[in-house]
Short mmCIF file of C-alpha atoms and ligand atoms in Angstrom, two decimals:
data_model
loop_
_atom_site.label_atom_id
_atom_site.label_comp_id
_atom_site.label_asym_id
_atom_site.label_seq_id
_atom_site.Cartn_x
_atom_site.Cartn_y
_atom_site.Cartn_z
CA MET A 1 119.78 85.05 147.16
CA GLY A 2 116.80 82.86 146.16
CA ARG A 3 116.66 85.63 142.95
CA PHE A 4 120.43 85.32 142.08
CA LEU A 5 120.53 81.89 141.72
CA ILE A 6 117.09 82.37 139.24
CA ILE A 7 119.28 84.39 137.07
CA ILE A 8 122.03 82.45 137.07
CA ILE A 9 119.65 79.81 136.06
CA LEU A 10 118.37 81.72 133.51
CA PHE A 11 121.98 82.97 132.06
CA ILE A 12 122.54 79.38 132.07
CA ALA A 13 119.40 78.99 130.59
CA THR A 14 119.85 81.44 127.89
CA LEU A 15 123.58 80.37 126.59
CA PHE A 16 122.49 76.96 126.22
CA GLY A 17 118.72 77.58 124.93
CA CYS A 18 118.07 76.34 121.57
CA GLN A 19 117.16 78.51 118.49
CA PRO A 20 114.51 80.95 120.23
CA SER A 21 110.95 80.77 118.81
CA ASP A 22 109.20 83.36 117.06
CA ASP A 23 107.37 84.07 120.61
CA ASN A 24 110.57 83.91 121.99
CA LEU A 25 112.14 86.95 119.51
CA GLN A 26 109.07 88.72 119.35
CA ASN A 27 108.81 89.34 123.80
CA THR A 28 112.57 90.25 123.09
CA GLY A 29 111.00 92.78 120.35
CA GLN A 30 107.70 93.55 122.93
CA SER A 31 109.97 94.59 126.12
CA SER A 32 111.88 97.33 124.14
CA ILE A 33 108.57 99.40 123.98
CA ARG A 34 108.46 101.32 127.14
CA ALA A 35 106.43 103.98 128.94
CA GLU A 36 108.98 105.90 129.32
CA ASP A 37 110.31 106.29 125.85
CA PHE A 38 107.05 107.37 125.16
CA GLU A 39 107.33 109.97 127.62
CA LYS A 40 110.70 110.78 126.24
CA HIS A 41 109.61 111.22 122.54
CA ILE A 42 106.52 112.91 122.94
CA GLN A 43 107.76 115.65 125.88
CA THR A 44 110.81 116.66 123.49
CA LEU A 45 108.37 116.78 120.29
CA ALA A 46 105.02 118.37 121.62
CA SER A 47 107.53 120.78 123.78
CA ASP A 48 107.25 124.72 122.93
CA GLU A 49 110.50 124.40 121.41
CA PHE A 50 109.55 122.61 118.32
CA GLU A 51 106.60 125.44 117.35
CA GLY A 52 103.50 123.16 116.53
CA ARG A 53 106.08 121.21 113.84
CA LYS A 54 104.88 122.82 110.94
CA PRO A 55 106.21 122.11 107.63
CA PHE A 56 108.91 124.92 106.45
CA THR A 57 109.33 126.36 109.91
CA PRO A 58 112.33 126.01 112.43
CA GLY A 59 110.38 123.64 114.08
CA GLU A 60 110.99 120.99 111.07
CA GLU A 61 114.23 121.22 111.29
CA LYS A 62 114.08 120.19 115.03
CA THR A 63 111.57 117.40 114.28
CA ILE A 64 113.48 115.73 111.51
CA ASN A 65 116.70 116.23 112.63
CA TYR A 66 115.24 114.34 115.92
CA LEU A 67 113.97 111.56 114.18
CA LYS A 68 117.23 110.83 112.03
CA ASP A 69 119.03 111.07 115.39
CA GLU A 70 117.10 108.39 117.07
CA PHE A 71 116.67 106.04 113.99
CA SER A 72 120.52 106.40 113.87
CA ARG A 73 121.07 105.78 117.55
CA MET A 74 119.02 102.74 117.66
CA GLY A 75 120.72 101.47 114.69
CA LEU A 76 118.29 101.20 112.04
CA ALA A 77 119.97 101.89 108.67
CA PRO A 78 119.05 104.96 106.34
CA GLY A 79 115.55 104.06 104.59
CA ASN A 80 116.33 105.86 101.36
CA GLY A 81 119.39 105.04 99.87
CA ASP A 82 122.51 106.32 102.20
CA SER A 83 120.00 108.74 103.48
CA TYR A 84 117.17 109.19 106.42
CA PHE A 85 115.32 111.93 104.26
CA GLN A 86 113.13 112.03 100.56
CA GLU A 87 112.58 115.29 99.71
CA VAL A 88 109.05 116.25 99.38
CA PRO A 89 108.29 119.05 96.97
CA LEU A 90 105.56 121.14 97.73
CA VAL A 91 103.65 124.08 95.93
CA ASP A 92 101.75 126.67 98.32
CA ILE A 93 98.68 128.26 96.44
CA HIS A 94 96.49 131.10 97.20
CA ALA A 95 93.60 131.38 94.74
CA VAL A 96 91.13 133.99 95.46
CA PRO A 97 87.58 134.12 93.98
CA GLU A 98 85.65 137.39 93.00
CA GLU A 99 82.97 138.37 95.67
CA LYS A 100 80.65 136.70 93.03
CA MET A 101 79.88 133.97 90.95
CA GLN A 102 77.37 134.86 88.28
CA ILE A 103 74.66 131.93 87.37
CA GLU A 104 73.07 132.66 83.82
CA GLY A 105 70.40 131.49 81.79
CA LYS A 106 67.05 129.96 81.12
CA GLY A 107 66.00 134.04 81.84
CA LYS A 108 67.37 133.99 85.05
CA SER A 109 70.34 135.71 86.87
CA LEU A 110 71.72 134.79 90.08
CA GLU A 111 74.66 135.70 92.33
CA PHE A 112 76.27 133.81 94.83
CA SER A 113 78.47 135.37 97.61
CA PHE A 114 82.30 133.92 98.00
CA ARG A 115 82.39 132.62 101.63
CA GLU A 116 78.78 132.72 102.28
CA ASP A 117 77.12 131.01 100.02
CA PHE A 118 79.98 128.78 98.12
CA VAL A 119 84.07 128.56 98.18
CA ALA A 120 86.32 127.74 94.94
CA LEU A 121 89.83 127.01 94.32
CA THR A 122 92.07 126.06 91.96
CA LEU A 123 95.77 123.72 92.23
CA ARG A 124 96.42 124.80 88.67
CA VAL A 125 100.12 126.31 89.25
CA THR A 126 98.79 129.37 87.27
CA ASP A 127 98.35 133.11 87.80
CA GLN A 128 94.81 133.16 86.82
CA VAL A 129 91.60 131.10 86.63
CA VAL A 130 88.66 132.09 84.22
CA LEU A 131 85.45 130.28 83.89
CA LYS A 132 83.19 132.13 81.21
CA ASN A 133 79.41 130.23 80.82
CA SER A 134 80.60 127.09 81.71
CA GLU A 135 77.40 125.03 81.22
CA LEU A 136 76.26 123.45 84.60
CA VAL A 137 75.20 119.81 84.98
CA PHE A 138 73.83 118.51 87.99
CA CYS A 139 75.94 114.92 88.07
CA GLY A 140 73.86 113.31 91.08
CA TYR A 141 76.57 111.73 93.20
CA GLY A 142 79.60 112.42 90.60
CA ILE A 143 80.47 108.27 90.92
CA VAL A 144 81.51 105.96 88.64
CA ALA A 145 82.26 102.53 90.35
CA PRO A 146 81.95 100.03 87.66
CA GLU A 147 81.58 97.36 90.78
CA TYR A 148 78.28 98.82 91.79
CA GLY A 149 77.06 99.09 88.46
CA TRP A 150 77.09 103.14 89.03
CA ASN A 151 77.74 105.59 86.64
CA ASP A 152 76.87 109.18 86.59
CA TYR A 153 78.51 110.66 84.23
CA GLU A 154 77.45 107.95 81.53
CA GLY A 155 77.25 109.32 78.45
CA LEU A 156 78.00 113.13 78.95
CA ASP A 157 80.91 115.14 77.75
CA MET A 158 82.06 117.36 80.32
CA GLN A 159 84.83 119.64 78.19
CA GLY A 160 84.41 122.94 79.09
CA LYS A 161 81.43 121.86 81.83
CA THR A 162 81.05 122.77 85.43
CA ALA A 163 79.66 119.47 87.65
CA VAL A 164 77.08 120.23 90.76
CA VAL A 165 77.55 116.90 92.69
CA LEU A 166 75.98 115.69 96.13
CA ILE A 167 78.30 114.70 98.88
CA ASN A 168 78.90 111.20 100.22
CA ASP A 169 77.06 108.55 98.91
CA PRO A 170 73.84 106.79 97.68
CA GLY A 171 74.11 104.61 100.28
CA PHE A 172 73.96 106.94 102.94
CA GLY A 173 71.58 107.06 105.70
CA THR A 174 70.46 103.05 104.57
CA ASP A 175 70.94 100.24 106.42
CA ASP A 176 71.28 98.15 103.03
CA SER A 177 74.33 97.29 103.52
CA THR A 178 74.72 96.08 100.25
CA PHE A 179 73.55 99.82 98.73
CA PHE A 180 77.38 100.70 98.12
CA LYS A 181 78.49 100.19 102.12
CA GLY A 182 75.15 101.12 103.36
CA ASN A 183 75.73 103.82 105.94
CA ALA A 184 79.66 103.44 106.08
CA MET A 185 81.22 105.77 103.60
CA THR A 186 82.83 104.44 100.81
CA TYR A 187 86.17 106.38 98.79
CA TYR A 188 82.94 107.21 96.26
CA GLY A 189 81.72 109.65 99.13
CA ARG A 190 84.82 111.49 99.75
CA TRP A 191 85.34 114.87 98.52
CA THR A 192 88.19 114.52 97.20
CA TYR A 193 87.00 111.53 95.14
CA LYS A 194 84.47 113.86 93.33
CA TYR A 195 87.40 116.23 92.23
CA GLU A 196 89.54 113.05 90.99
CA GLU A 197 86.77 112.18 88.96
CA ALA A 198 85.66 115.16 87.94
CA ALA A 199 88.99 116.06 86.44
CA ARG A 200 89.07 112.77 84.47
CA GLN A 201 85.94 113.30 82.98
CA GLY A 202 87.44 116.50 81.74
CA ALA A 203 85.17 118.80 83.55
CA GLU A 204 86.33 121.72 83.56
CA GLY A 205 85.00 122.53 87.38
CA ILE A 206 83.24 121.30 90.24
CA LEU A 207 81.02 121.91 92.93
CA ILE A 208 79.85 120.05 95.84
CA ILE A 209 76.56 120.34 97.50
CA HIS A 210 77.12 120.66 101.45
CA ASP A 211 74.84 119.18 103.98
CA THR A 212 75.97 118.86 107.11
CA ALA A 213 74.48 115.50 108.15
CA PRO A 214 76.42 113.23 105.00
CA ALA A 215 79.40 115.99 104.65
CA GLY A 216 79.98 114.87 108.85
CA TYR A 217 80.51 118.61 109.19
CA PRO A 218 78.75 121.86 109.24
CA TRP A 219 79.60 124.58 106.33
CA GLY A 220 81.94 126.77 109.13
CA VAL A 221 84.53 123.87 108.35
CA VAL A 222 84.36 124.16 104.40
CA GLN A 223 84.62 127.54 104.73
CA SER A 224 87.50 127.77 106.96
CA SER A 225 89.76 125.01 105.18
CA TRP A 226 88.76 125.89 101.62
CA THR A 227 90.20 129.53 101.59
CA GLY A 228 93.30 131.41 102.40
CA HIS A 229 96.80 129.43 101.35
CA LYS A 230 96.98 125.81 100.67
CA LEU A 231 99.53 123.01 100.22
CA TYR A 232 100.11 120.46 97.64
CA LEU A 233 102.37 118.89 95.74
CA GLN A 234 103.89 119.66 92.66
CA THR A 235 103.55 117.35 89.80
CA GLU A 236 105.21 117.27 86.50
CA ASP A 237 102.27 119.13 84.76
CA ASN A 238 101.45 121.86 87.16
CA ASN A 239 98.00 120.20 88.39
CA MET A 240 96.99 121.35 84.79
CA SER A 241 94.82 117.92 84.39
CA ARG A 242 92.77 119.13 87.70
CA CYS A 243 89.64 121.04 87.06
CA ALA A 244 90.27 124.63 86.76
CA MET A 245 87.76 124.88 90.11
CA GLU A 246 87.33 122.73 92.40
CA GLY A 247 84.59 124.22 95.39
CA TRP A 248 81.62 124.13 97.25
CA LEU A 249 77.94 125.20 97.54
CA THR A 250 75.10 125.51 100.19
CA MET A 251 72.43 123.59 99.73
CA GLU A 252 70.29 127.08 99.81
CA ALA A 253 72.35 128.28 97.08
CA ALA A 254 71.81 124.93 95.41
CA GLY A 255 68.12 125.31 96.10
CA GLN A 256 68.00 128.52 94.37
CA MET A 257 70.30 127.40 91.48
CA LEU A 258 67.78 124.25 90.56
CA SER A 259 65.04 126.27 91.18
CA ALA A 260 66.12 128.73 88.72
CA ALA A 261 66.62 125.38 86.23
CA GLY A 262 62.54 124.74 87.24
CA LEU A 263 63.79 121.96 89.08
CA GLU A 264 62.22 120.49 92.50
CA SER A 265 64.51 119.86 95.49
CA ASN A 266 63.76 116.19 95.16
CA VAL A 267 65.61 115.78 91.92
CA LEU A 268 68.34 115.24 94.97
CA GLU A 269 67.32 112.11 95.90
CA SER A 270 66.56 111.34 92.56
CA ALA A 271 70.18 110.55 92.52
CA ARG A 272 69.97 107.70 95.20
CA LYS A 273 67.76 105.86 92.98
CA PRO A 274 70.10 103.24 90.32
CA GLY A 275 69.80 104.25 86.92
CA PHE A 276 69.67 108.08 87.64
CA LYS A 277 70.62 109.79 84.91
CA ALA A 278 72.44 113.38 84.66
CA ILE A 279 70.81 116.62 84.49
CA PRO A 280 71.88 119.35 82.45
CA LEU A 281 70.66 122.75 83.88
CA GLY A 282 70.05 125.13 81.34
CA LEU A 283 72.36 127.24 83.54
CA ALA A 284 75.92 128.89 83.12
CA LEU A 285 78.42 129.75 85.31
CA SER A 286 81.36 132.62 85.01
CA LEU A 287 83.93 133.76 87.75
CA GLN A 288 87.66 134.52 87.68
CA MET A 289 89.93 133.87 90.39
CA HIS A 290 93.47 135.31 91.10
CA VAL A 291 96.64 133.04 91.94
CA SER A 292 99.74 133.24 93.78
CA HIS A 293 101.86 130.47 94.60
CA GLU A 294 105.32 129.43 96.55
CA PHE A 295 107.50 126.08 95.86
CA SER A 296 109.23 124.81 98.40
CA THR A 297 110.49 121.04 99.61
CA SER A 298 110.07 119.44 102.65
CA GLN A 299 111.00 116.45 104.12
CA ASN A 300 109.72 112.37 104.40
CA VAL A 301 111.96 110.70 107.58
CA ILE A 302 112.46 107.31 106.50
CA ALA A 303 114.64 104.29 108.20
CA ARG A 304 114.89 100.44 107.60
CA VAL A 305 115.41 97.13 109.47
CA SER A 306 116.58 95.20 106.68
CA GLY A 307 115.66 91.58 106.39
CA ALA A 308 117.38 88.58 106.42
CA THR A 309 116.71 86.63 103.84
CA ARG A 310 113.77 88.62 101.65
CA PRO A 311 115.09 92.05 102.26
CA ASP A 312 113.54 93.57 98.89
CA GLU A 313 110.11 92.76 100.43
CA SER A 314 108.38 95.57 103.23
CA ILE A 315 106.20 96.16 105.85
CA ILE A 316 105.97 99.74 105.68
CA TYR A 317 104.77 101.44 109.33
CA THR A 318 104.02 105.63 109.05
CA ALA A 319 103.09 107.93 110.95
CA HIS A 320 103.10 111.89 110.13
CA TRP A 321 105.64 114.02 112.24
CA ASP A 322 103.81 117.42 111.41
CA HIS A 323 100.87 119.42 113.01
CA ILE A 324 99.30 122.79 112.24
CA GLY A 325 102.91 125.28 114.08
CA ILE A 326 101.54 128.42 115.12
CA GLY A 327 98.36 129.99 114.87
CA PRO A 328 95.49 132.34 115.96
CA SER A 329 96.40 132.51 119.84
CA VAL A 330 93.93 130.50 122.39
CA GLU A 331 93.78 131.51 126.19
CA GLY A 332 97.63 133.10 126.05
CA ASP A 333 99.08 130.18 123.96
CA SER A 334 99.20 130.06 119.80
CA ILE A 335 101.61 127.08 119.54
CA TYR A 336 99.74 124.27 118.36
CA ASN A 337 101.85 121.35 120.37
CA GLY A 338 99.97 118.35 118.93
CA ALA A 339 101.22 115.97 121.79
CA LEU A 340 98.18 113.39 120.87
CA ASP A 341 98.40 114.75 116.97
CA ASN A 342 100.84 112.93 116.30
CA ALA A 343 103.59 113.14 118.70
CA THR A 344 102.52 109.80 120.17
CA GLY A 345 101.86 108.07 116.75
CA ILE A 346 105.71 109.54 115.96
CA ALA A 347 106.62 107.91 119.88
CA ALA A 348 104.77 104.44 118.92
CA LEU A 349 106.57 104.16 115.16
CA LEU A 350 110.23 105.20 116.70
CA GLU A 351 109.55 102.55 119.73
CA ILE A 352 108.48 100.00 117.52
CA ALA A 353 111.64 100.70 115.13
CA ASP A 354 113.94 100.22 118.03
CA ALA A 355 112.05 96.72 118.93
CA PHE A 356 112.63 95.81 115.80
CA ALA A 357 116.47 96.94 115.72
CA GLN A 358 116.66 95.00 119.13
CA LEU A 359 115.84 91.50 118.01
CA GLU A 360 118.67 88.79 118.08
CA GLU A 361 117.66 87.75 114.62
CA LYS A 362 116.29 89.51 111.77
CA PRO A 363 112.80 89.49 110.37
CA ALA A 364 112.71 87.34 107.00
CA ARG A 365 111.14 90.70 105.51
CA SER A 366 112.01 93.95 105.46
CA ALA A 367 110.41 96.65 108.58
CA VAL A 368 110.75 100.38 107.07
CA PHE A 369 109.75 103.22 109.06
CA LEU A 370 108.36 106.26 107.63
CA ALA A 371 107.82 109.42 109.19
CA VAL A 372 105.57 111.41 107.04
CA THR A 373 105.10 115.60 106.05
CA ALA A 374 101.93 117.43 105.27
CA GLU A 375 99.67 115.03 106.67
CA GLU A 376 97.58 118.01 108.07
CA GLN A 377 97.61 119.76 104.94
CA GLY A 378 95.95 116.61 102.64
CA LEU A 379 98.18 113.98 103.25
CA LEU A 380 100.67 115.64 100.94
CA GLY A 381 103.75 113.51 102.46
CA SER A 382 102.70 110.43 102.59
CA ALA A 383 100.68 111.09 98.70
CA TYR A 384 104.07 112.19 97.71
CA TYR A 385 106.00 108.63 98.99
CA ALA A 386 102.94 106.25 97.88
CA GLU A 387 103.64 107.97 94.24
CA HIS A 388 107.36 107.96 94.36
CA PRO A 389 107.69 104.99 96.26
CA ILE A 390 111.38 104.03 97.86
CA TYR A 391 110.07 100.98 97.80
CA PRO A 392 108.01 98.74 95.01
CA LEU A 393 104.34 98.38 95.87
CA GLU A 394 104.48 95.10 94.39
CA LYS A 395 107.30 94.15 97.20
CA THR A 396 105.16 96.04 99.55
CA VAL A 397 103.08 93.88 101.83
CA ALA A 398 101.23 96.22 104.42
CA ASN A 399 101.22 99.17 105.75
CA LEU A 400 100.32 99.98 109.83
CA ASN A 401 99.72 103.39 110.28
CA MET A 402 99.53 105.41 113.72
CA ASP A 403 97.91 108.68 113.64
CA GLY A 404 96.43 110.38 117.04
CA LEU A 405 97.16 107.16 120.44
CA GLY A 406 95.00 107.85 123.46
CA PHE A 407 96.72 108.99 126.86
CA TRP A 408 93.97 107.32 128.73
CA GLY A 409 95.71 103.58 129.83
CA LYS A 410 94.80 99.95 128.85
CA MET A 411 91.86 99.27 126.36
CA LYS A 412 90.31 96.40 126.41
CA ASP A 413 89.18 96.81 122.61
CA LEU A 414 91.08 97.69 119.47
CA THR A 415 89.15 99.30 117.19
CA ILE A 416 89.33 99.34 113.18
CA VAL A 417 89.06 102.15 111.27
CA GLY A 418 87.92 100.90 107.52
CA TYR A 419 86.94 97.29 109.00
CA GLY A 420 86.30 95.08 106.22
CA GLN A 421 88.58 95.90 103.64
CA SER A 422 91.26 93.48 104.28
CA GLU A 423 92.66 90.59 105.57
CA LEU A 424 94.62 92.74 107.58
CA ASP A 425 91.45 92.77 110.09
CA ASP A 426 92.16 89.07 110.62
CA TYR A 427 96.00 89.46 112.07
CA ALA A 428 94.71 92.38 113.81
CA LYS A 429 91.80 90.28 115.69
CA GLU A 430 94.52 87.18 116.54
CA ALA A 431 96.96 90.22 118.06
CA ALA A 432 94.38 91.58 119.98
CA GLU A 433 92.87 88.17 121.38
CA ARG A 434 96.64 87.44 122.54
CA GLN A 435 96.73 90.89 124.74
CA GLY A 436 93.35 89.60 125.76
CA ARG A 437 91.16 92.27 123.57
CA TYR A 438 88.34 91.97 121.13
CA ILE A 439 87.92 93.86 117.90
CA LEU A 440 85.59 96.17 116.79
CA PRO A 441 85.03 98.30 113.54
CA ASP A 442 84.61 102.02 113.42
CA GLN A 443 81.74 103.04 115.45
CA GLN A 444 81.37 106.09 112.95
CA ALA A 445 81.73 104.43 109.83
CA GLU A 446 79.80 107.15 108.08
CA LYS A 447 82.56 110.22 108.53
CA GLY A 448 85.12 108.39 106.23
CA HIS A 449 88.22 107.91 108.60
CA PHE A 450 89.68 105.62 106.51
CA PHE A 451 90.01 108.01 103.88
CA ARG A 452 91.33 110.72 106.41
CA SER A 453 95.12 109.47 107.54
CA ASP A 454 98.09 108.20 105.55
CA HIS A 455 97.42 104.31 105.57
CA PHE A 456 94.79 105.71 103.01
CA SER A 457 97.64 106.92 100.19
CA PHE A 458 98.66 103.31 100.52
CA ALA A 459 95.32 101.90 99.91
CA LYS A 460 94.91 104.56 96.89
CA VAL A 461 97.78 102.79 95.44
CA GLY A 462 97.16 99.23 96.59
CA VAL A 463 98.24 98.65 99.46
CA PRO A 464 96.56 96.44 102.39
CA ALA A 465 96.70 99.05 105.11
CA LEU A 466 95.90 99.12 108.44
CA TYR A 467 94.91 101.88 111.05
CA ALA A 468 93.31 100.73 114.54
CA SER A 469 93.54 101.61 118.04
CA GLY A 470 92.08 101.62 121.45
CA GLU A 471 89.18 103.38 122.12
CA HIS A 472 85.95 102.24 122.79
CA GLU A 473 86.04 100.23 126.38
CA GLN A 474 88.96 101.40 128.95
CA ALA A 475 89.97 98.49 130.58
CA GLU A 476 88.99 99.52 134.26
CA LYS A 477 86.52 102.69 133.53
CA GLY A 478 84.70 101.25 131.00
CA ILE A 479 82.80 102.61 127.83
CA ASP A 480 81.13 105.19 129.39
CA TRP A 481 84.23 107.04 130.70
CA ILE A 482 85.99 106.45 127.65
CA THR A 483 83.67 108.15 125.45
CA GLU A 484 82.95 111.34 127.84
CA GLN A 485 87.33 111.97 127.64
CA ARG A 486 87.59 111.65 124.09
CA ASP A 487 84.46 113.32 123.47
CA ARG A 488 85.25 116.07 125.22
CA TRP A 489 89.00 115.86 123.87
CA LEU A 490 87.67 116.38 120.54
CA GLN A 491 85.97 119.59 121.36
CA GLN A 492 88.17 120.54 123.83
CA HIS A 493 91.58 120.07 122.43
CA TYR A 494 91.62 118.71 118.80
CA HIS A 495 93.32 120.83 116.65
CA GLN A 496 93.70 123.43 119.47
CA PRO A 497 97.00 124.68 121.27
CA SER A 498 96.06 122.82 124.45
CA ASP A 499 96.50 119.51 122.40
CA GLU A 500 99.56 119.72 125.23
CA PHE A 501 101.43 116.67 127.02
CA GLU A 502 100.57 116.72 130.62
CA ALA A 503 103.19 114.57 132.47
CA ASP A 504 100.79 114.43 135.65
CA THR A 505 97.76 113.15 133.76
CA TRP A 506 99.17 111.16 130.89
CA ASP A 507 98.68 107.12 131.07
CA PHE A 508 101.26 105.80 128.90
CA SER A 509 99.33 102.01 128.85
CA GLY A 510 97.29 102.39 126.50
CA MET A 511 99.80 103.47 123.34
CA VAL A 512 102.23 100.91 124.77
CA GLN A 513 100.03 98.27 124.40
CA ASP A 514 98.91 99.39 121.11
CA ALA A 515 102.42 99.96 119.85
CA GLN A 516 103.04 96.48 120.85
CA LEU A 517 100.26 94.77 119.09
CA LEU A 518 101.53 96.70 115.63
CA PHE A 519 104.77 95.33 116.48
CA ASP A 520 103.23 91.57 116.60
CA ILE A 521 101.11 92.11 113.42
CA GLY A 522 104.12 93.94 111.68
CA TYR A 523 106.75 90.97 112.87
CA ARG A 524 104.21 88.48 111.40
CA LEU A 525 104.14 89.59 108.11
CA SER A 526 107.77 90.16 108.14
CA GLN A 527 107.86 86.13 108.81
CA GLU A 528 105.09 84.85 106.16
CA GLN A 529 105.88 84.20 102.68
CA THR A 530 101.99 85.08 101.46
CA TYR A 531 100.76 88.64 100.66
CA PRO A 532 97.36 89.88 102.63
CA HIS A 533 94.86 90.22 100.31
CA TRP A 534 91.82 93.20 99.99
CA LYS A 535 88.49 91.80 101.01
CA GLU A 536 85.97 90.92 97.89
CA GLY A 537 83.71 94.42 97.45
CA SER A 538 86.87 96.58 98.43
CA GLU A 539 87.42 99.13 95.59
CA PHE A 540 91.50 99.20 96.46
CA LYS A 541 91.06 95.29 95.30
CA PRO A 542 90.84 96.15 91.74
CA ILE A 543 94.41 98.63 91.97
CA ARG A 544 96.34 95.78 93.73
CA GLU A 545 95.67 93.17 91.09
CA ALA A 546 96.03 95.68 88.27
CA TYR A 547 100.20 95.33 89.04
CA MET A 548 99.68 91.51 91.49
CA PRO A 549 97.81 89.70 89.31
CA GLY A 550 95.80 86.73 91.53
CA GLN A 551 96.95 88.77 94.72
ZN1 ZN B 1 96.73 113.21 112.72
#
């Protein structure tokens, strides 16, 4: 009876209540984010029926239709005109180099073997690539960074030449956080940047010298990732503005090359010193590649909750829907289900979308939900969106990305990957504190995780982006326990058929907590007039300022 009375009182209070406060609105939204919904989405998306959700397979059809149906059931509007889809034109390129790369000059002749000593490919949509006596230049880290007063290509004409560069950036392995970012990797340290910069310099080819510590992975990973079929975005110039050859060289092969050039291997160390000047090696490289290609189209899925007063301003949530499909069988299982990676992120995307859709009073700005394709192939779906934005970048307030949420229960921390980049850190801190959590910078910043999921595609076009989740301290079991769980998962299940959903062992409370926190941040942003800024020293700040002066 008492309980019944309370319900009646609450009901009357609701009827006669004043304008609900922001916090009430948020509670309405947050309470719709529930463990049972997470379970339903993940169980479906990570089922064998979805075949590991690889682009261009029946698994893509099932996944994108599931997303469309869920968005429309929740009452979200299509995000691309009257469509829930954005077509992403891709090209599958298979470049096969000759078995031997020839290096000649200074009376010496070297032969490097494909896979053993080097890997090489091309993004150019063409039938054949021929490098004939392309002059080799050791260009240090291959970095042009005006904000650090650094230019490894100073005074060079790279036309027809091949740059040989080091991985990571000069700050790697130092404690000096003012020298680049010390041990934390800047974008200048990523291989993607090295290739982009070499192309801007007009180089014909580029070879990155592999080194396990600064790369963050052994040569075997380079071998398997850089051979075979690869997917890329279709571009208007058929990628002819990229270098003809992009590749890697082992440290041993690089050593042989330097000694043939009459140099000591300590020239590699000299590249760290400010004022380093590139060194022409007096050697030339020759290599041919046979190239085949096939065009196809995949889909991003996009939906929207329109803002009530400033619908043209958007907060964009992202998660990648794709995984790696069917592959080599491991213990009799060949379906790479991608339960954690990234059915969890997609489930969170759907739950946050539902929370916005259920708000009694719509937010001032729009909330956009973008499930992107081909992340596993190199962030392609998000890169395509960023280059073909449906919502103008200068009206895009922020990107909040979800990739791989943990199933180990509630966390005391919120680990921010790329901590220190933007004011979104401050929003994250406040939201974390409202949940009784603390924030923590990425504990492995030297690995460059900030550049390895879809938020980075937004950062690259200047939109402040946040990538954060709880991973360091489990609420009851502490730091050591969760560290051991996560390490074991990475070793045994990351990108393996065994990344599967286990109804008996998965605890959804941490995902619910993270999704509620990201809803909270997006909701705050959606009610504000201002735009969050990149912090001073961020490599993305000048990009934003170029089209939003004073931001
Ligand atoms: Zn992922």
